Coordinates of C-alpha atoms (C1' of nucleotides) in Angstrom, one line a residue:
Chain A
X1 CA 12.9 -13.6 -53.9
X2 CA 11.7 -16.6 -55.8
X3 CA 9.0 -15.4 -58.1
X4 CA 7.5 -16.4 -61.4
X5 CA 10.0 -16.6 -64.2
X6 CA 12.4 -18.7 -62.2
X7 CA 13.8 -21.4 -64.4
X8 CA 12.0 -24.6 -63.8
X9 CA 11.3 -26.2 -60.5
X10 CA 14.5 -26.8 -58.5
X11 CA 15.5 -30.4 -58.7
X12 CA 13.1 -31.2 -61.5
X13 CA 14.8 -29.3 -64.2
X14 CA 16.2 -32.1 -66.3
X15 CA 14.3 -34.4 -68.6
X16 CA 16.3 -37.2 -67.0
X17 CA 14.3 -39.4 -64.5
X18 CA 15.6 -41.7 -61.9
X19 CA 16.4 -45.0 -63.3
X20 CA 17.3 -43.9 -66.8
X21 CA 20.8 -44.5 -67.9
X22 CA 22.7 -41.3 -67.4
X23 CA 24.9 -39.6 -70.0
X24 CA 27.9 -37.7 -68.7
X25 CA 30.9 -36.1 -70.2
X26 CA 34.4 -35.1 -69.3
X27 CA 35.3 -32.0 -71.3
X28 CA 38.9 -31.0 -70.9
X29 CA 40.5 -28.1 -72.7
X30 CA 43.7 -29.0 -74.5
X31 CA 45.7 -26.2 -73.1
X32 CA 48.2 -28.3 -71.2
X33 CA 48.8 -31.6 -69.4
X34 CA 46.0 -33.4 -67.6
X35 CA 46.3 -32.6 -64.0
X36 CA 45.2 -34.8 -61.1
X37 CA 42.2 -32.5 -60.4
X38 CA 40.9 -33.0 -63.9
X39 CA 41.7 -36.7 -63.7
X40 CA 39.6 -37.0 -60.6
X41 CA 36.7 -35.2 -62.3
X42 CA 37.0 -37.7 -65.2
X43 CA 37.1 -40.5 -62.7
X44 CA 34.0 -39.5 -60.9
X45 CA 32.2 -39.1 -64.3
X46 CA 33.4 -42.5 -65.3
X47 CA 32.4 -44.2 -62.0
X48 CA 29.0 -42.5 -62.1
X49 CA 28.3 -43.6 -65.6
X50 CA 29.4 -47.2 -64.9
X51 CA 27.5 -47.4 -61.7
X52 CA 24.3 -46.5 -63.4
X53 CA 24.9 -48.3 -66.6
X54 CA 25.1 -45.0 -68.5
X55 CA 27.5 -43.6 -71.0
X56 CA 30.7 -41.6 -70.5
X57 CA 31.6 -39.1 -73.3
X58 CA 34.9 -37.4 -73.9
X59 CA 34.6 -34.0 -75.5
X60 CA 37.4 -31.7 -76.4
X61 CA 36.7 -28.0 -75.6
X62 CA 39.2 -26.4 -78.0
X63 CA 37.5 -23.1 -78.6
X64 CA 40.3 -21.0 -77.3
X65 CA 42.7 -20.7 -80.2
X66 CA 45.1 -18.6 -78.3
X67 CA 45.8 -21.2 -75.6
X68 CA 45.5 -24.3 -77.7
X69 CA 48.4 -26.8 -77.5
X70 CA 48.4 -29.6 -79.9
X71 CA 50.6 -31.9 -77.7
X72 CA 48.0 -31.5 -74.9
X73 CA 45.6 -33.7 -76.7
X74 CA 47.8 -36.7 -76.8
X75 CA 48.7 -36.2 -73.2
X76 CA 45.1 -36.1 -72.2
X77 CA 44.3 -39.3 -74.1
X78 CA 47.3 -41.1 -72.7
X79 CA 46.6 -40.0 -69.2
X80 CA 43.0 -41.2 -69.2
X81 CA 43.9 -44.5 -70.8
X82 CA 46.7 -45.0 -68.4
X83 CA 44.2 -44.6 -65.5
X84 CA 41.9 -47.1 -67.2
X85 CA 39.2 -44.5 -67.9
X86 CA 38.1 -45.5 -71.3
X87 CA 35.4 -43.3 -72.8
X88 CA 32.4 -44.7 -74.6
X89 CA 32.1 -41.9 -77.0
X90 CA 34.5 -39.3 -78.2
X91 CA 37.7 -38.9 -80.1
X92 CA 39.1 -42.3 -81.3
X93 CA 35.9 -44.0 -80.0
X94 CA 33.4 -42.4 -82.3
X95 CA 29.7 -42.1 -81.5
X96 CA 26.5 -40.7 -82.9
X97 CA 26.8 -37.2 -81.3
X98 CA 30.1 -36.2 -82.9
X99 CA 32.1 -34.5 -83.8
X100 CA 33.6 -34.4 -80.3
X101 CA 36.0 -31.5 -81.0
X102 CA 34.3 -28.2 -80.5
X103 CA 36.5 -26.6 -83.1
X104 CA 34.7 -28.8 -85.6
X105 CA 31.3 -27.7 -84.5
X106 CA 31.6 -23.9 -85.0
X107 CA 28.8 -23.8 -87.6
X108 CA 26.5 -25.3 -85.1
X109 CA 27.2 -22.7 -82.4
X110 CA 26.9 -19.9 -84.9
X111 CA 23.5 -21.2 -86.0
X112 CA 22.4 -21.3 -82.4
X113 CA 23.6 -17.9 -81.7
X114 CA 21.7 -16.6 -84.7
X115 CA 18.6 -18.3 -83.3
X116 CA 18.9 -16.4 -80.1
X117 CA 19.6 -13.2 -82.0
X118 CA 16.4 -13.8 -84.1
X119 CA 14.4 -14.5 -80.9
X120 CA 15.6 -11.3 -79.3
X121 CA 17.4 -13.2 -76.5
X122 CA 20.8 -12.0 -77.6
X123 CA 22.3 -9.0 -79.3
X124 CA 25.4 -8.0 -81.3
X125 CA 27.9 -6.0 -79.4
X126 CA 30.3 -3.8 -81.3
X127 CA 32.3 -2.5 -78.4
X128 CA 36.0 -2.5 -78.8
X129 CA 38.3 -4.4 -76.5
X130 CA 39.7 -1.0 -75.5
X131 CA 36.3 0.3 -74.5
X132 CA 35.8 -2.8 -72.4
X133 CA 39.2 -2.5 -70.8
X134 CA 38.6 1.1 -69.9
X135 CA 35.2 0.2 -68.5
X136 CA 36.7 -2.5 -66.3
X137 CA 39.5 -0.1 -65.1
X138 CA 36.9 2.5 -64.2
X139 CA 34.8 0.0 -62.3
X140 CA 37.8 -1.2 -60.5
X141 CA 38.7 2.3 -59.5
X142 CA 35.2 3.1 -58.4
X143 CA 35.0 -0.2 -56.5
X144 CA 31.5 -0.5 -57.6
X145 CA 29.4 -2.3 -55.0
X146 CA 27.6 -4.3 -57.6
X147 CA 26.6 -4.3 -61.2
X148 CA 30.2 -4.5 -62.3
X149 CA 30.8 -6.1 -65.7
X150 CA 29.6 -5.1 -69.1
X151 CA 27.4 -1.9 -69.1
X152 CA 25.0 -3.2 -71.8
X153 CA 26.0 -0.3 -74.1
X154 CA 25.1 -2.2 -77.3
X155 CA 22.0 -3.8 -75.8
X156 CA 20.1 -0.6 -76.5
X157 CA 21.4 -0.1 -80.0
X158 CA 18.6 0.7 -82.4
X159 CA 18.0 -2.2 -84.8
X160 CA 18.9 0.1 -87.7
X161 CA 22.2 1.1 -86.2
X162 CA 23.1 -2.5 -85.5
X163 CA 22.4 -3.4 -89.1
X164 CA 24.4 -0.5 -90.3
X165 CA 27.5 -1.5 -88.3
X166 CA 27.1 -5.1 -89.4
X167 CA 26.8 -4.1 -93.1
X168 CA 29.9 -1.9 -92.7
X169 CA 31.8 -5.1 -91.7
X170 CA 32.5 -3.9 -88.1
X171 CA 33.7 -6.7 -85.9
X172 CA 31.2 -7.8 -83.2
X173 CA 30.5 -10.4 -80.6
X174 CA 27.1 -11.8 -79.5
X175 CA 26.0 -11.3 -76.0
X176 CA 23.1 -12.9 -74.1
X177 CA 20.4 -10.5 -72.8
X178 CA 20.4 -11.3 -69.1
X179 CA 17.1 -10.5 -67.5
X180 CA 17.1 -7.8 -64.8
X181 CA 17.1 -8.7 -61.1
X182 CA 15.6 -12.1 -61.0
X183 CA 16.4 -15.2 -59.0
X184 CA 18.2 -17.9 -61.0
X185 CA 18.3 -21.1 -59.1
X186 CA 19.6 -24.6 -59.6
X187 CA 19.9 -27.7 -57.6
X188 CA 23.4 -29.0 -57.1
X189 CA 23.4 -32.7 -56.3
X190 CA 26.2 -32.3 -53.8
X191 CA 25.5 -28.9 -52.3
X192 CA 21.8 -28.5 -52.5
X193 CA 19.9 -25.5 -53.8
X194 CA 21.9 -22.5 -55.0
X195 CA 20.4 -19.2 -56.0
X196 CA 21.9 -16.2 -57.7
X197 CA 20.4 -12.8 -58.4
X198 CA 20.6 -12.2 -62.2
X199 CA 21.6 -8.6 -61.4
X200 CA 25.0 -10.1 -60.4
X201 CA 25.4 -11.5 -63.9
X202 CA 26.5 -9.3 -66.8
X203 CA 25.5 -9.8 -70.4
X204 CA 27.9 -12.7 -71.1
X205 CA 29.5 -13.3 -74.4
X206 CA 28.2 -16.2 -76.5
X207 CA 30.1 -15.8 -79.7
X208 CA 33.6 -14.3 -79.9
X209 CA 34.7 -12.0 -82.7
X210 CA 36.7 -14.8 -84.3
X211 CA 33.5 -16.7 -84.8
X212 CA 34.3 -19.2 -82.1
X213 CA 31.8 -19.7 -79.2
X214 CA 32.7 -19.1 -75.6
X215 CA 32.8 -22.0 -73.2
X216 CA 29.3 -21.0 -72.0
X217 CA 27.6 -21.3 -75.4
X218 CA 29.5 -24.3 -76.6
X219 CA 29.1 -26.2 -73.4
X220 CA 25.3 -25.6 -73.2
X221 CA 24.7 -26.4 -76.9
X222 CA 26.8 -29.5 -76.8
X223 CA 25.5 -30.8 -73.5
X224 CA 22.0 -30.4 -74.9
X225 CA 22.7 -31.9 -78.3
X226 CA 24.7 -34.8 -76.8
X227 CA 21.9 -35.6 -74.4
X228 CA 24.0 -35.0 -71.3
X229 CA 21.9 -35.8 -68.3
X230 CA 24.3 -35.0 -65.5
X231 CA 27.0 -32.3 -65.6
X232 CA 29.7 -33.4 -63.1
X233 CA 32.5 -30.8 -63.2
X234 CA 34.9 -28.9 -61.0
X235 CA 33.4 -26.4 -58.5
X236 CA 35.1 -23.5 -60.2
X237 CA 32.0 -23.7 -62.4
X238 CA 29.5 -23.0 -59.7
X239 CA 29.4 -19.3 -60.4
X240 CA 29.0 -19.9 -64.1
X241 CA 26.0 -22.3 -63.7
X242 CA 23.4 -19.5 -63.4
X243 CA 24.6 -18.2 -66.7
X244 CA 24.2 -21.6 -68.3
X245 CA 20.8 -21.9 -66.8
X246 CA 19.9 -18.6 -68.5
X247 CA 21.2 -19.9 -71.8
X248 CA 19.1 -23.1 -71.5
X249 CA 16.2 -20.9 -70.7
X250 CA 16.7 -18.7 -73.8
X251 CA 16.8 -21.8 -76.0
X252 CA 13.7 -23.2 -74.2
X253 CA 15.7 -26.3 -73.2
X254 CA 15.5 -28.2 -70.0
X255 CA 18.9 -28.0 -68.3
X256 CA 20.7 -31.1 -67.1
X257 CA 21.3 -32.0 -63.5
X258 CA 24.4 -30.4 -61.9
X259 CA 27.0 -31.7 -59.4
X260 CA 30.1 -29.7 -58.7
X261 CA 33.2 -31.6 -57.5
X262 CA 35.4 -30.2 -54.8
X263 CA 38.8 -29.0 -55.8
X264 CA 42.1 -30.7 -55.0
X265 CA 44.5 -28.6 -53.0
X266 CA 48.3 -28.8 -52.6
X267 CA 49.8 -29.7 -49.2
X268 CA 50.0 -26.0 -48.2
X269 CA 46.4 -25.5 -48.9
X270 CA 47.1 -23.6 -52.1
X271 CA 46.3 -24.6 -55.6
X272 CA 47.9 -27.7 -56.9
X273 CA 50.5 -26.9 -59.5
X274 CA 53.7 -28.2 -61.2
X275 CA 55.6 -26.4 -58.5
X276 CA 53.5 -27.6 -55.6
X277 CA 53.0 -31.4 -55.9
X278 CA 53.6 -32.3 -59.5
X279 CA 49.9 -32.1 -60.6
X280 CA 50.3 -33.8 -64.0
X281 CA 49.0 -37.3 -64.2
X282 CA 51.9 -38.4 -66.3
X283 CA 54.4 -36.9 -63.9
X284 CA 53.0 -39.4 -61.3
X285 CA 53.6 -42.1 -63.8
X286 CA 57.1 -41.0 -64.4
X287 CA 57.6 -40.8 -60.6
X288 CA 57.0 -44.5 -60.3
X289 CA 53.3 -44.6 -59.3
X290 CA 51.0 -47.4 -60.5
X291 CA 47.8 -46.3 -62.3
X292 CA 45.5 -48.4 -60.1
X293 CA 47.0 -46.8 -57.0
X294 CA 46.7 -43.2 -58.3
X295 CA 43.2 -44.0 -59.4
X296 CA 42.2 -45.5 -56.0
X297 CA 43.8 -42.6 -54.1
X298 CA 42.1 -40.0 -56.3
X299 CA 38.7 -41.6 -55.8
X300 CA 39.1 -41.2 -52.1
X301 CA 39.7 -37.5 -52.4
X302 CA 36.3 -36.1 -52.0
X303 CA 34.5 -39.5 -52.0
X304 CA 34.2 -42.2 -49.3
X305 CA 32.3 -45.4 -49.8
X306 CA 31.4 -45.5 -46.1
X307 CA 32.7 -48.1 -43.8
X308 CA 36.4 -48.6 -43.5
X309 CA 37.2 -49.6 -47.0
X310 CA 40.0 -47.8 -48.7
X311 CA 41.9 -50.1 -51.0
X312 CA 39.4 -51.1 -53.6
X313 CA 39.3 -52.5 -57.2
X314 CA 37.8 -50.4 -59.9
X315 CA 34.8 -52.8 -59.9
X316 CA 34.3 -52.2 -56.2
X317 CA 34.5 -48.5 -56.7
X318 CA 32.0 -48.6 -59.5
X319 CA 29.6 -50.6 -57.4
X320 CA 29.9 -48.3 -54.4
X321 CA 30.0 -44.9 -56.2
X322 CA 27.2 -42.5 -55.6
X323 CA 27.1 -38.7 -55.8
X324 CA 25.4 -38.5 -52.4
X325 CA 28.7 -39.7 -50.9
X326 CA 30.8 -37.1 -52.6
X327 CA 32.1 -34.4 -50.2
X328 CA 31.6 -30.7 -50.8
X329 CA 34.8 -29.8 -49.1
X330 CA 38.1 -29.2 -51.0
X331 CA 40.6 -32.0 -50.3
X332 CA 44.4 -31.7 -49.9
X333 CA 46.5 -34.1 -52.0
X334 CA 48.6 -36.0 -49.5
X335 CA 51.4 -37.5 -51.5
X336 CA 52.6 -39.6 -48.5
X337 CA 49.4 -41.5 -48.4
X338 CA 49.5 -42.0 -52.1
X339 CA 52.9 -43.5 -51.6
X340 CA 51.6 -45.8 -49.0
X341 CA 48.7 -46.9 -51.3
X342 CA 51.1 -47.4 -54.1
X343 CA 53.1 -49.7 -52.0
X344 CA 50.1 -51.7 -51.2
X345 CA 49.4 -52.1 -54.9
X346 CA 53.0 -52.8 -55.6
X347 CA 53.0 -55.8 -53.3
X348 CA 50.0 -57.1 -55.1
X349 CA 51.6 -56.9 -58.5
X350 CA 53.3 -59.9 -60.2
X351 CA 57.0 -59.6 -61.0
X352 CA 56.1 -60.1 -64.7
X353 CA 53.7 -57.2 -64.7
X354 CA 56.3 -55.0 -63.1
X355 CA 59.2 -56.0 -65.4
X356 CA 58.5 -53.6 -68.3
X357 CA 58.2 -50.5 -66.1
X358 CA 61.2 -51.3 -63.9
X359 CA 63.3 -52.2 -66.9
X360 CA 62.4 -48.9 -68.5
X361 CA 63.6 -47.2 -65.3
X362 CA 66.8 -49.2 -65.2
X363 CA 67.5 -48.3 -68.8
X364 CA 67.7 -44.7 -67.9
X365 CA 70.4 -45.3 -65.4
X366 CA 73.6 -45.7 -67.4
X367 CA 74.3 -49.3 -66.6
X368 CA 76.8 -51.5 -68.4
X369 CA 75.4 -52.5 -71.7
X370 CA 75.0 -56.2 -70.9
X371 CA 73.6 -55.6 -67.5
X372 CA 69.9 -56.0 -68.3
X373 CA 70.3 -58.9 -70.7
X374 CA 69.2 -61.7 -68.4
X375 CA 65.5 -61.5 -67.9
X376 CA 65.3 -64.2 -65.2
X377 CA 67.9 -62.3 -63.2
X378 CA 65.9 -59.1 -63.6
X379 CA 62.9 -60.8 -62.2
X380 CA 64.8 -62.2 -59.3
X381 CA 66.0 -58.7 -58.5
X382 CA 62.5 -57.2 -58.8
X383 CA 61.1 -59.9 -56.5
X384 CA 63.7 -59.0 -53.8
X385 CA 63.0 -55.2 -53.9
X386 CA 59.3 -55.2 -54.6
X387 CA 58.4 -55.8 -51.0
X388 CA 60.6 -53.1 -49.6
X389 CA 59.6 -50.4 -52.2
X390 CA 56.7 -48.1 -52.5
X391 CA 57.3 -46.9 -56.0
X392 CA 58.4 -48.6 -59.2
X393 CA 61.2 -46.1 -59.5
X394 CA 62.4 -47.1 -56.0
X395 CA 62.9 -50.7 -57.2
X396 CA 65.1 -49.5 -60.0
X397 CA 67.0 -47.0 -57.9
X398 CA 67.8 -49.1 -55.0
X399 CA 68.9 -52.2 -56.9
X400 CA 71.7 -50.7 -59.0
X401 CA 74.4 -52.8 -57.2
X402 CA 73.0 -55.9 -58.8
X403 CA 74.3 -54.5 -62.1
X404 CA 77.6 -52.9 -61.2
X405 CA 79.9 -52.9 -58.2
X406 CA 79.2 -50.4 -55.5
X407 CA 80.7 -47.0 -56.2
X408 CA 81.6 -46.4 -52.6
X409 CA 80.4 -47.2 -49.2
X410 CA 77.9 -45.5 -47.0
X411 CA 80.0 -43.5 -44.7
X412 CA 78.2 -44.0 -41.4
X413 CA 77.8 -47.7 -42.1
X414 CA 81.5 -47.9 -42.9
X415 CA 82.5 -46.5 -39.6
X416 CA 80.3 -49.1 -37.9
X417 CA 81.0 -52.2 -39.9
X418 CA 84.4 -51.7 -41.6
X419 CA 86.6 -51.8 -38.6
X420 CA 90.0 -53.4 -38.5
X421 CA 88.5 -56.3 -36.4
X422 CA 86.4 -57.2 -39.5
X423 CA 89.5 -58.0 -41.5
X424 CA 90.2 -61.5 -40.2
X425 CA 86.5 -62.4 -40.5
X426 CA 86.4 -61.2 -44.1
X427 CA 89.5 -63.3 -44.8
X428 CA 87.8 -66.4 -43.4
X429 CA 84.7 -65.6 -45.4
X430 CA 86.8 -65.2 -48.5
X431 CA 88.3 -68.6 -48.0
X432 CA 85.1 -70.5 -47.3
X433 CA 82.9 -68.8 -49.9
X434 CA 85.4 -69.7 -52.5
X435 CA 84.8 -73.4 -52.0
X436 CA 81.2 -73.3 -50.8
X437 CA 78.9 -75.7 -52.6
X438 CA 76.2 -75.1 -53.4
X439 CA 76.3 -71.3 -53.5
X440 CA 72.7 -71.0 -52.4
X441 CA 70.9 -69.0 -49.7
X442 CA 70.3 -71.8 -47.0
X443 CA 73.8 -73.2 -47.3
X444 CA 75.3 -69.7 -47.2
X445 CA 73.4 -68.9 -44.1
X446 CA 74.6 -72.1 -42.5
X447 CA 78.1 -71.1 -43.4
X448 CA 77.8 -67.7 -41.8
X449 CA 76.2 -69.1 -38.6
X450 CA 78.8 -71.7 -38.3
X451 CA 81.7 -69.3 -38.7
X452 CA 80.2 -66.9 -36.2
X453 CA 80.0 -69.7 -33.7
X454 CA 83.6 -70.8 -34.3
X455 CA 84.8 -67.2 -33.8
X456 CA 82.4 -66.6 -30.9
X457 CA 81.0 -63.5 -32.4
X458 CA 77.4 -62.5 -33.3
X459 CA 76.4 -63.3 -36.8
X460 CA 75.9 -59.6 -37.3
X461 CA 79.6 -59.2 -37.2
X462 CA 79.8 -61.2 -40.4
X463 CA 76.5 -60.2 -42.0
X464 CA 76.8 -56.4 -41.8
X465 CA 80.2 -56.0 -43.2
X466 CA 79.3 -58.4 -46.0
X467 CA 76.2 -56.5 -46.8
X468 CA 78.1 -53.2 -46.9
X469 CA 80.8 -54.8 -49.1
X470 CA 78.5 -56.2 -51.7
X471 CA 75.9 -53.4 -51.8
X472 CA 77.6 -50.3 -50.5
X473 CA 74.7 -49.6 -48.2
X474 CA 73.4 -50.9 -44.9
X475 CA 69.9 -51.9 -46.0
X476 CA 68.4 -54.1 -48.5
X477 CA 67.0 -57.6 -49.1
X478 CA 67.9 -60.6 -47.0
X479 CA 71.7 -61.1 -47.2
X480 CA 71.8 -64.7 -48.2
X481 CA 69.4 -64.5 -51.1
X482 CA 71.3 -61.5 -52.2
X483 CA 74.6 -63.4 -52.2
X484 CA 73.0 -66.2 -54.1
X485 CA 71.6 -63.9 -56.7
X486 CA 74.9 -62.0 -57.1
X487 CA 76.9 -65.2 -57.5
X488 CA 80.2 -66.4 -56.1
X489 CA 82.4 -64.5 -58.5
X490 CA 80.8 -61.1 -57.8
X491 CA 80.6 -61.7 -54.1
X492 CA 84.3 -62.6 -53.8
X493 CA 85.4 -59.7 -55.9
X494 CA 83.4 -57.2 -53.9
X495 CA 84.6 -58.7 -50.6
X496 CA 88.2 -58.4 -51.7
X497 CA 87.7 -54.9 -52.8
X498 CA 86.1 -54.0 -49.4
X499 CA 89.0 -55.7 -47.6
X500 CA 91.4 -53.5 -49.5
X501 CA 89.4 -50.5 -48.6
X502 CA 89.4 -51.3 -44.9
X503 CA 93.1 -52.1 -44.8
X504 CA 93.9 -48.9 -46.6
X505 CA 91.8 -46.9 -44.2
X506 CA 93.5 -48.5 -41.3
X507 CA 96.9 -47.3 -42.5
X508 CA 95.6 -43.8 -42.7
X509 CA 95.0 -44.1 -39.0
X510 CA 91.2 -44.2 -39.2
Chain B
rG1 C1' 34.7 -4.6 -53.2
rG2 C1' 30.4 -7.8 -54.9
rC3 C1' 28.4 -12.7 -55.3
rG4 C1' 28.9 -17.8 -54.2
rC5 C1' 30.9 -22.3 -52.1
rU6 C1' 33.2 -24.6 -47.8
rA7 C1' 34.5 -25.7 -42.4
rU8 C1' 35.4 -33.2 -37.7
rC9 C1' 42.6 -35.4 -35.5
rG10 C1' 48.7 -32.6 -39.3
rU11 C1' 46.2 -35.1 -43.9
rC12 C1' 42.0 -38.2 -46.3
rU13 C1' 37.5 -39.2 -44.0
rA14 C1' 33.1 -42.0 -41.0
rG15 C1' 29.2 -40.4 -38.1
rG16 C1' 25.2 -36.9 -37.4
rG17 C1' 20.1 -34.2 -32.0
rG18 C1' 22.0 -38.3 -26.5
rU19 C1' 28.6 -42.1 -29.3
rU20 C1' 34.3 -43.7 -24.8
rA21 C1' 33.4 -39.0 -31.9
rG22 C1' 35.3 -44.5 -35.5
rG23 C1' 38.9 -45.8 -39.5
rA24 C1' 43.2 -44.8 -42.8
rC25 C1' 48.0 -42.2 -43.9
rG26 C1' 51.7 -39.9 -41.2
rG27 C1' 53.9 -39.5 -35.9
rG28 C1' 55.4 -41.9 -31.1
rU29 C1' 56.4 -46.6 -28.1
rG30 C1' 57.2 -51.8 -27.9
rA31 C1' 57.8 -56.9 -30.1
rU32 C1' 60.0 -59.7 -34.3
rU33 C1' 64.4 -59.9 -37.8
rC34 C1' 71.2 -59.9 -40.4
rU35 C1' 69.8 -54.4 -42.2
rC36 C1' 65.9 -51.8 -44.4
rA37 C1' 61.0 -52.5 -45.5
rG38 C1' 57.2 -55.3 -43.6
rU39 C1' 54.1 -57.4 -39.8
rC40 C1' 51.8 -57.3 -34.9
rA41 C1' 50.5 -54.7 -30.4
rC42 C1' 49.9 -50.1 -28.0
rU43 C1' 49.6 -44.7 -28.1
rA44 C1' 49.1 -39.2 -28.8
rA45 C1' 46.0 -36.4 -32.1
rA46 C1' 39.8 -33.3 -34.1
rC47 C1' 34.0 -31.5 -34.2
rC48 C1' 36.6 -22.9 -36.4
rG49 C1' 34.3 -18.9 -32.9
rG50 C1' 29.7 -16.6 -31.0
rG51 C1' 24.6 -16.6 -30.5
rG52 C1' 19.9 -19.2 -31.0
rU53 C1' 16.3 -23.7 -31.3
rU54 C1' 16.1 -27.9 -27.8
rC55 C1' 15.5 -31.5 -21.8
rG56 C1' 20.0 -32.2 -24.8
rA57 C1' 23.9 -29.4 -30.4
rA58 C1' 29.8 -31.5 -33.1
rU59 C1' 25.0 -32.5 -35.7
rC60 C1' 19.5 -27.9 -37.2
rC61 C1' 19.3 -22.2 -37.8
rC62 C1' 21.7 -17.3 -37.8
rC63 C1' 25.9 -14.2 -37.5
rG64 C1' 31.1 -13.8 -37.5
rU65 C1' 35.9 -15.6 -39.0
rA66 C1' 39.0 -18.1 -42.3
rG67 C1' 40.0 -20.7 -46.9
rC68 C1' 38.7 -21.2 -51.9
rG69 C1' 36.1 -20.0 -56.4
rC70 C1' 33.8 -16.5 -59.8
rU71 C1' 33.6 -11.4 -61.1
rG72 C1' 37.5 -12.2 -69.3
rC73 C1' 35.9 -11.9 -76.7
rC74 C1' 40.0 -18.3 -70.7
rA75 C1' 38.2 -22.8 -69.9

RNA sequence: GGCGCUAUCGUCUAGGGGUUAGGACGGGUGAUUCUCAGUCACUAAACCGGGGUUCGAAUCCCCGUAGCGCUGCCA
């Protein structure tokens, strides 16, 4: 099946030679938020470029005017920067190969389409959308074994007829003349050689009737003009690659090297989406994840450095990254493991670095106005909760009782620790805590231990009710550091309140 | 339907003609502690199926099956 005419020698297609600094690009379409799959593709491009000392270009593929969303652009930039994936060339960064928005390069694509037209490698197609829709419907009905797609109706149009229609101002598109049954092969750096029969490919559209190029044309022209050496993209593009090879061939250009990244799946094995597993990078930020954790986790989806290393710095990832170690298999996004990894990074973060994010989370929680005024206090609280949290948002959510009295008591814990027998103990605590000096963790612990001994009860009989009284829940930081941070006044107030709660419950016969 | 890609514990993966098939998350058990988290120790858990090649296959080849992708004037 491989005969003459095959495009280049497999594996030796590109001008790029081993050792040259590669040029790669991430080319998102601004049609919505940046999802984690796209972010992972960007990450791999970034790691690859950095590992080999090459350049990482960001290019915006905004050729679909119907689906264009202006807000998407800012979201893409913000997401990439948040993850620490700064591009060397592209919007905001500049560069010699710009502009980096395809919508600003339309003249370029048109010129190249004209070139193909003049060379007889492409033709104008005047078929209406209705005709094409009918054609598709018929093919669907007939369940054609093969050869589905455009029927090449306009390919055989006499030059004179074509000129006439053009002169008459009839709207048209430009299609590539795909050669008849011929092997079109390329080498995928991750999957090996892949061969398609050109008979499977229809005469794809290069230029749309609105004058904008299709992805296929724009992507090939730009990759060539921007000197892209390696195209690292999602594996949904595998089936389009032979089309791109044919376009390169029509131009007489050497195609770049290709590597198709495996997709990221939701936990149920389906496609990742808003509904199934957030999907948007910024949603993960909002959910309390750290960028370095998400980045590290994403890197391990489809790539493994070998050995047992998992938690790695960006620099370590750059050093270890190679395409040979990228997996061809789709990977499921396991949010539980992400949480674990986030927890690991959270422990490594300084309280100072966490403060802005946690404060922002607290600010959304309707606390008393003055509650967040004391920065030193905020840091103390963060320090107490950091080690028992996995997400930034968890720190904020579980520490609310440091800013306002508990709004009730955990029911199950109440049954266990707020028994009538606790009353005399609380009374004793109230008495001693009122005069305890200093009101500091070690001294407080001594006080509790001593009282427990005097009353011949386990320290837990004192500790658990106190914890529930001051926090409303049965878990949290060490009790004594908590009491110290809360301060005498607050502790006494909450203990009294809990005492009243227990007494009242007792009267109800509970 | 056609074409293509993929297939190791539940999940992410290492390995790759001869291994007790390794690690991580999650699960289970125990220890520690005022709770939770953590930490430590232990533990259950996998080579999709069938043929072939071979002294030997999870590993190489073929077929099947399943999942996914493409089959647009979307990207």
